[in-house]
Amino acid sequence: MNKIRFALLRHGVTDWNVEKRIQGHSDILLRADTVAKYRTRRLPNDWQTVPWYCTPLSRTRETADALAISPVTPQPDLIEMDWGDWEGQRLPDLRNVLGENMAQNEDRGWAFRPDGGESPQDVLVRVQGFLARQISTHGAVKFGAITHKGVIRAVYAAARGWNMMGKIPDKLDWECLHVFDWSEQDGFEVVKLNIALISADGGAV
């Protein structure tokens, strides 16, 4: 049985992150201070020599470049969840405007869907498709990807058996790597969460 091991790292901070705006497929650049911060960091040693992917959105490529990850290959299946008509808005504002309809939507867990967008289940399906193609082409490979919060949450939820409702079972540090296994037989498994980046000069971060 082929099992694939992969590390996921969220991109660095954008202005929309600071403003708590929903980004989705909107192509928002990293903040200059975030780029400077990530230039002082590197991947953990055992993840420096594996293949790395990013998504078609600039914020993941910029994160990879700041961390000196090269080469890095864009992979559309790892892009953030599409938030459709809600991109650029804030969740508290949407809750105020949409009221009970929003509450019922959020209570759907895996089936939650923004107007004109994707559900977390949709995200997981395309990630699984990418993993299946990796195994069929390369076998039991190990790789890393700079991706997005929605993608990492979907993979984590599948691996942890979380229905995406209520409080998340583990606190995820969005500046750390999260490592998972996947096979067609066993699905997703958590290997290790919150693996810190290291200092570019070899010292502690």
mmCIF file of C-alpha atoms in Angstrom:
data_model
loop_
_atom_site.group_PDB
_atom_site.id
_atom_site.type_symbol
_atom_site.label_atom_id
_atom_site.label_comp_id
_atom_site.label_asym_id
_atom_site.label_seq_id
_atom_site.Cartn_x
_atom_site.Cartn_y
_atom_site.Cartn_z
ATOM 1 C CA MET A 1 0.000 0.000 0.000
ATOM 2 C CA ASN A 2 1.406 3.399 -0.999
ATOM 3 C CA LYS A 3 1.185 6.091 1.651
ATOM 4 C CA ILE A 4 2.143 9.681 0.954
ATOM 5 C CA ARG A 5 3.567 12.009 3.623
ATOM 6 C CA PHE A 6 3.267 15.750 3.223
ATOM 7 C CA ALA A 7 3.797 18.971 5.159
ATOM 8 C CA LEU A 8 1.481 21.959 4.807
ATOM 9 C CA LEU A 9 2.474 25.519 5.685
ATOM 10 C CA ARG A 10 0.153 28.477 5.482
ATOM 11 C CA HIS A 11 1.326 31.556 3.589
ATOM 12 C CA GLY A 12 2.453 34.620 5.517
ATOM 13 C CA VAL A 13 0.301 37.566 6.575
ATOM 14 C CA THR A 14 -1.426 39.925 4.127
ATOM 15 C CA ASP A 15 -3.197 43.230 4.753
ATOM 16 C CA TRP A 16 -6.516 41.422 4.344
ATOM 17 C CA ASN A 17 -5.499 38.957 7.053
ATOM 18 C CA VAL A 18 -4.850 41.872 9.413
ATOM 19 C CA GLU A 19 -8.194 43.430 8.458
ATOM 20 C CA LYS A 20 -9.875 40.009 8.899
ATOM 21 C CA ARG A 21 -11.196 40.084 5.355
ATOM 22 C CA ILE A 22 -12.002 36.848 3.542
ATOM 23 C CA GLN A 23 -9.422 36.292 0.796
ATOM 24 C CA GLY A 24 -10.366 33.055 -0.951
ATOM 25 C CA HIS A 25 -9.133 33.245 -4.550
ATOM 26 C CA SER A 26 -8.439 37.005 -4.342
ATOM 27 C CA ASP A 27 -4.751 37.526 -5.119
ATOM 28 C CA ILE A 28 -3.536 39.607 -2.174
ATOM 29 C CA LEU A 29 0.207 40.183 -1.663
ATOM 30 C CA LEU A 30 2.104 39.626 1.581
ATOM 31 C CA ARG A 31 2.858 42.534 3.894
ATOM 32 C CA ALA A 32 6.430 43.825 3.632
ATOM 33 C CA ASP A 33 7.080 43.125 7.321
ATOM 34 C CA THR A 34 5.986 39.516 6.838
ATOM 35 C CA VAL A 35 8.368 39.053 3.903
ATOM 36 C CA ALA A 36 11.204 40.480 5.991
ATOM 37 C CA LYS A 37 10.344 38.165 8.896
ATOM 38 C CA TYR A 38 10.210 35.038 6.736
ATOM 39 C CA ARG A 39 13.566 35.895 5.136
ATOM 40 C CA THR A 40 15.102 35.223 8.556
ATOM 41 C CA ARG A 41 13.596 31.715 8.660
ATOM 42 C CA ARG A 42 14.022 28.411 6.887
ATOM 43 C CA LEU A 43 12.295 25.049 6.698
ATOM 44 C CA PRO A 44 13.209 22.385 9.272
ATOM 45 C CA ASN A 45 16.193 20.393 8.010
ATOM 46 C CA ASP A 46 14.278 17.225 7.136
ATOM 47 C CA TRP A 47 11.886 19.192 4.905
ATOM 48 C CA GLN A 48 14.490 21.177 2.958
ATOM 49 C CA THR A 49 15.272 18.532 0.330
ATOM 50 C CA VAL A 50 11.766 17.316 -0.612
ATOM 51 C CA PRO A 51 9.742 18.680 -3.561
ATOM 52 C CA TRP A 52 7.706 21.768 -2.697
ATOM 53 C CA TYR A 53 4.533 23.202 -4.170
ATOM 54 C CA CYS A 54 2.714 26.497 -3.849
ATOM 55 C CA THR A 55 -0.633 27.621 -5.251
ATOM 56 C CA PRO A 56 -1.350 29.985 -8.153
ATOM 57 C CA LEU A 57 -1.871 32.852 -5.673
ATOM 58 C CA SER A 58 1.010 35.279 -5.148
ATOM 59 C CA ARG A 59 0.983 35.101 -1.352
ATOM 60 C CA THR A 60 2.110 31.458 -1.399
ATOM 61 C CA ARG A 61 4.862 32.057 -3.961
ATOM 62 C CA GLU A 62 6.103 35.078 -1.984
ATOM 63 C CA THR A 63 6.221 32.954 1.183
ATOM 64 C CA ALA A 64 8.217 30.259 -0.609
ATOM 65 C CA ASP A 65 10.621 32.840 -2.014
ATOM 66 C CA ALA A 66 11.134 34.480 1.390
ATOM 67 C CA LEU A 67 11.916 31.065 2.911
ATOM 68 C CA ALA A 68 14.382 30.357 0.063
ATOM 69 C CA ILE A 69 12.402 27.327 -1.116
ATOM 70 C CA SER A 70 13.505 26.513 -4.655
ATOM 71 C CA PRO A 71 12.296 25.087 -6.914
ATOM 72 C CA VAL A 72 8.623 25.422 -6.037
ATOM 73 C CA THR A 73 5.870 24.276 -8.402
ATOM 74 C CA PRO A 74 2.413 25.887 -8.580
ATOM 75 C CA GLN A 75 -0.413 23.392 -7.980
ATOM 76 C CA PRO A 76 -3.988 24.667 -8.595
ATOM 77 C CA ASP A 77 -5.598 21.831 -6.580
ATOM 78 C CA LEU A 78 -4.053 23.261 -3.386
ATOM 79 C CA ILE A 79 -5.556 26.739 -3.798
ATOM 80 C CA GLU A 80 -7.653 28.290 -1.041
ATOM 81 C CA MET A 81 -11.378 27.595 -0.731
ATOM 82 C CA ASP A 82 -13.361 29.751 -3.139
ATOM 83 C CA TRP A 83 -15.489 32.144 -1.073
ATOM 84 C CA GLY A 84 -17.393 33.430 -4.080
ATOM 85 C CA ASP A 85 -19.441 36.570 -3.435
ATOM 86 C CA TRP A 86 -18.123 36.881 0.102
ATOM 87 C CA GLU A 87 -14.489 37.585 -0.742
ATOM 88 C CA GLY A 88 -13.282 40.881 0.654
ATOM 89 C CA GLN A 89 -15.927 40.871 3.395
ATOM 90 C CA ARG A 90 -15.645 40.090 7.111
ATOM 91 C CA LEU A 91 -17.411 37.171 8.776
ATOM 92 C CA PRO A 92 -18.894 39.269 11.630
ATOM 93 C CA ASP A 93 -20.428 41.615 9.053
ATOM 94 C CA LEU A 94 -21.869 38.688 7.098
ATOM 95 C CA ARG A 95 -23.354 37.236 10.292
ATOM 96 C CA ASN A 96 -25.015 40.556 11.065
ATOM 97 C CA VAL A 97 -26.475 40.908 7.580
ATOM 98 C CA LEU A 98 -27.460 37.298 6.921
ATOM 99 C CA GLY A 99 -28.595 36.454 10.439
ATOM 100 C CA GLU A 100 -30.217 33.041 10.852
ATOM 101 C CA ASN A 101 -29.372 31.971 7.302
ATOM 102 C CA MET A 102 -25.684 32.413 8.069
ATOM 103 C CA ALA A 103 -25.988 30.531 11.363
ATOM 104 C CA GLN A 104 -27.672 27.598 9.615
ATOM 105 C CA ASN A 105 -25.018 27.603 6.902
ATOM 106 C CA GLU A 106 -22.169 27.540 9.431
ATOM 107 C CA ASP A 107 -23.905 24.703 11.299
ATOM 108 C CA ARG A 108 -23.588 22.545 8.174
ATOM 109 C CA GLY A 109 -19.897 21.869 8.935
ATOM 110 C CA TRP A 110 -18.344 20.137 5.927
ATOM 111 C CA ALA A 111 -21.220 21.326 3.723
ATOM 112 C CA PHE A 112 -20.868 25.036 4.658
ATOM 113 C CA ARG A 113 -20.867 27.015 1.423
ATOM 114 C CA PRO A 114 -20.420 30.756 0.778
ATOM 115 C CA ASP A 115 -22.649 32.269 -1.900
ATOM 116 C CA GLY A 116 -21.095 31.335 -5.250
ATOM 117 C CA GLY A 117 -18.200 29.488 -3.590
ATOM 118 C CA GLU A 118 -16.937 26.092 -2.475
ATOM 119 C CA SER A 119 -17.546 23.954 0.603
ATOM 120 C CA PRO A 120 -14.723 22.461 2.704
ATOM 121 C CA GLN A 121 -15.774 19.093 1.264
ATOM 122 C CA ASP A 122 -15.125 20.444 -2.242
ATOM 123 C CA VAL A 123 -11.648 21.525 -1.133
ATOM 124 C CA LEU A 124 -10.874 18.097 0.304
ATOM 125 C CA VAL A 125 -11.993 16.342 -2.884
ATOM 126 C CA ARG A 126 -9.544 18.286 -5.036
ATOM 127 C CA VAL A 127 -6.719 17.801 -2.532
ATOM 128 C CA GLN A 128 -7.393 14.052 -2.536
ATOM 129 C CA GLY A 129 -7.354 14.064 -6.329
ATOM 130 C CA PHE A 130 -3.917 15.676 -6.297
ATOM 131 C CA LEU A 131 -2.607 13.161 -3.736
ATOM 132 C CA ALA A 132 -3.957 10.216 -5.738
ATOM 133 C CA ARG A 133 -2.198 11.505 -8.855
ATOM 134 C CA GLN A 134 1.034 11.923 -6.890
ATOM 135 C CA ILE A 135 0.906 8.296 -5.769
ATOM 136 C CA SER A 136 0.007 6.953 -9.209
ATOM 137 C CA THR A 137 2.854 8.936 -10.806
ATOM 138 C CA HIS A 138 5.588 8.874 -8.169
ATOM 139 C CA GLY A 139 4.607 6.246 -5.585
ATOM 140 C CA ALA A 140 5.038 6.843 -1.844
ATOM 141 C CA VAL A 141 6.589 10.287 -2.110
ATOM 142 C CA LYS A 142 7.179 12.963 0.512
ATOM 143 C CA PHE A 143 6.532 16.608 -0.301
ATOM 144 C CA GLY A 144 5.649 19.990 1.165
ATOM 145 C CA ALA A 145 3.277 22.739 0.101
ATOM 146 C CA ILE A 146 2.763 26.402 0.893
ATOM 147 C CA THR A 147 -1.003 26.673 0.906
ATOM 148 C CA HIS A 148 -3.926 28.274 2.748
ATOM 149 C CA LYS A 149 -5.817 28.090 6.030
ATOM 150 C CA GLY A 150 -8.941 26.610 4.460
ATOM 151 C CA VAL A 151 -6.976 23.800 2.821
ATOM 152 C CA ILE A 152 -5.071 22.959 6.003
ATOM 153 C CA ARG A 153 -8.260 22.988 8.083
ATOM 154 C CA ALA A 154 -10.000 20.619 5.664
ATOM 155 C CA VAL A 155 -7.081 18.164 5.662
ATOM 156 C CA TYR A 156 -6.740 18.439 9.433
ATOM 157 C CA ALA A 157 -10.469 17.875 9.983
ATOM 158 C CA ALA A 158 -10.439 14.749 7.802
ATOM 159 C CA ALA A 159 -7.366 13.410 9.587
ATOM 160 C CA ARG A 160 -8.632 14.237 13.082
ATOM 161 C CA GLY A 161 -12.231 13.106 12.526
ATOM 162 C CA TRP A 162 -13.526 16.612 13.270
ATOM 163 C CA ASN A 163 -16.874 17.558 11.699
ATOM 164 C CA MET A 164 -15.801 21.223 11.359
ATOM 165 C CA MET A 165 -18.415 22.314 13.871
ATOM 166 C CA GLY A 166 -17.671 23.821 17.260
ATOM 167 C CA LYS A 167 -14.188 24.385 18.641
ATOM 168 C CA ILE A 168 -11.265 22.925 16.722
ATOM 169 C CA PRO A 169 -9.750 20.003 18.729
ATOM 170 C CA ASP A 170 -6.142 21.238 18.439
ATOM 171 C CA LYS A 171 -4.696 24.743 18.289
ATOM 172 C CA LEU A 172 -2.911 25.145 14.958
ATOM 173 C CA ASP A 173 -0.023 27.592 14.767
ATOM 174 C CA TRP A 174 -0.268 29.170 11.313
ATOM 175 C CA GLU A 175 3.484 29.882 11.193
ATOM 176 C CA CYS A 176 4.306 26.183 11.606
ATOM 177 C CA LEU A 177 4.325 23.077 9.420
ATOM 178 C CA HIS A 178 1.584 20.486 9.859
ATOM 179 C CA VAL A 179 2.432 16.978 8.668
ATOM 180 C CA PHE A 180 -0.055 14.356 7.474
ATOM 181 C CA ASP A 181 -0.128 10.942 5.828
ATOM 182 C CA TRP A 182 -2.629 9.885 3.181
ATOM 183 C CA SER A 183 -3.422 6.642 1.412
ATOM 184 C CA GLU A 184 -6.422 5.621 -0.653
ATOM 185 C CA GLN A 185 -7.141 2.822 1.835
ATOM 186 C CA ASP A 186 -6.767 4.685 5.140
ATOM 187 C CA GLY A 187 -7.429 8.289 4.133
ATOM 188 C CA PHE A 188 -5.789 11.110 6.113
ATOM 189 C CA GLU A 189 -3.798 10.726 9.339
ATOM 190 C CA VAL A 190 -2.162 13.353 11.544
ATOM 191 C CA VAL A 191 1.594 12.770 11.839
ATOM 192 C CA LYS A 192 2.682 15.904 13.716
ATOM 193 C CA LEU A 193 1.276 19.398 14.132
ATOM 194 C CA ASN A 194 2.954 22.744 14.817
ATOM 195 C CA ILE A 195 6.524 22.011 13.642
ATOM 196 C CA ALA A 196 8.369 25.323 13.931
ATOM 197 C CA LEU A 197 10.446 26.927 11.223
ATOM 198 C CA ILE A 198 14.126 27.396 12.055
ATOM 199 C CA SER A 199 16.342 30.457 11.933
ATOM 200 C CA ALA A 200 18.175 31.110 8.674
ATOM 201 C CA ASP A 201 21.443 31.454 10.632
ATOM 202 C CA GLY A 202 20.966 28.101 12.354
ATOM 203 C CA GLY A 203 19.923 29.456 15.746
ATOM 204 C CA ALA A 204 16.567 29.283 17.500
ATOM 205 C CA VAL A 205 13.703 31.334 16.077
#
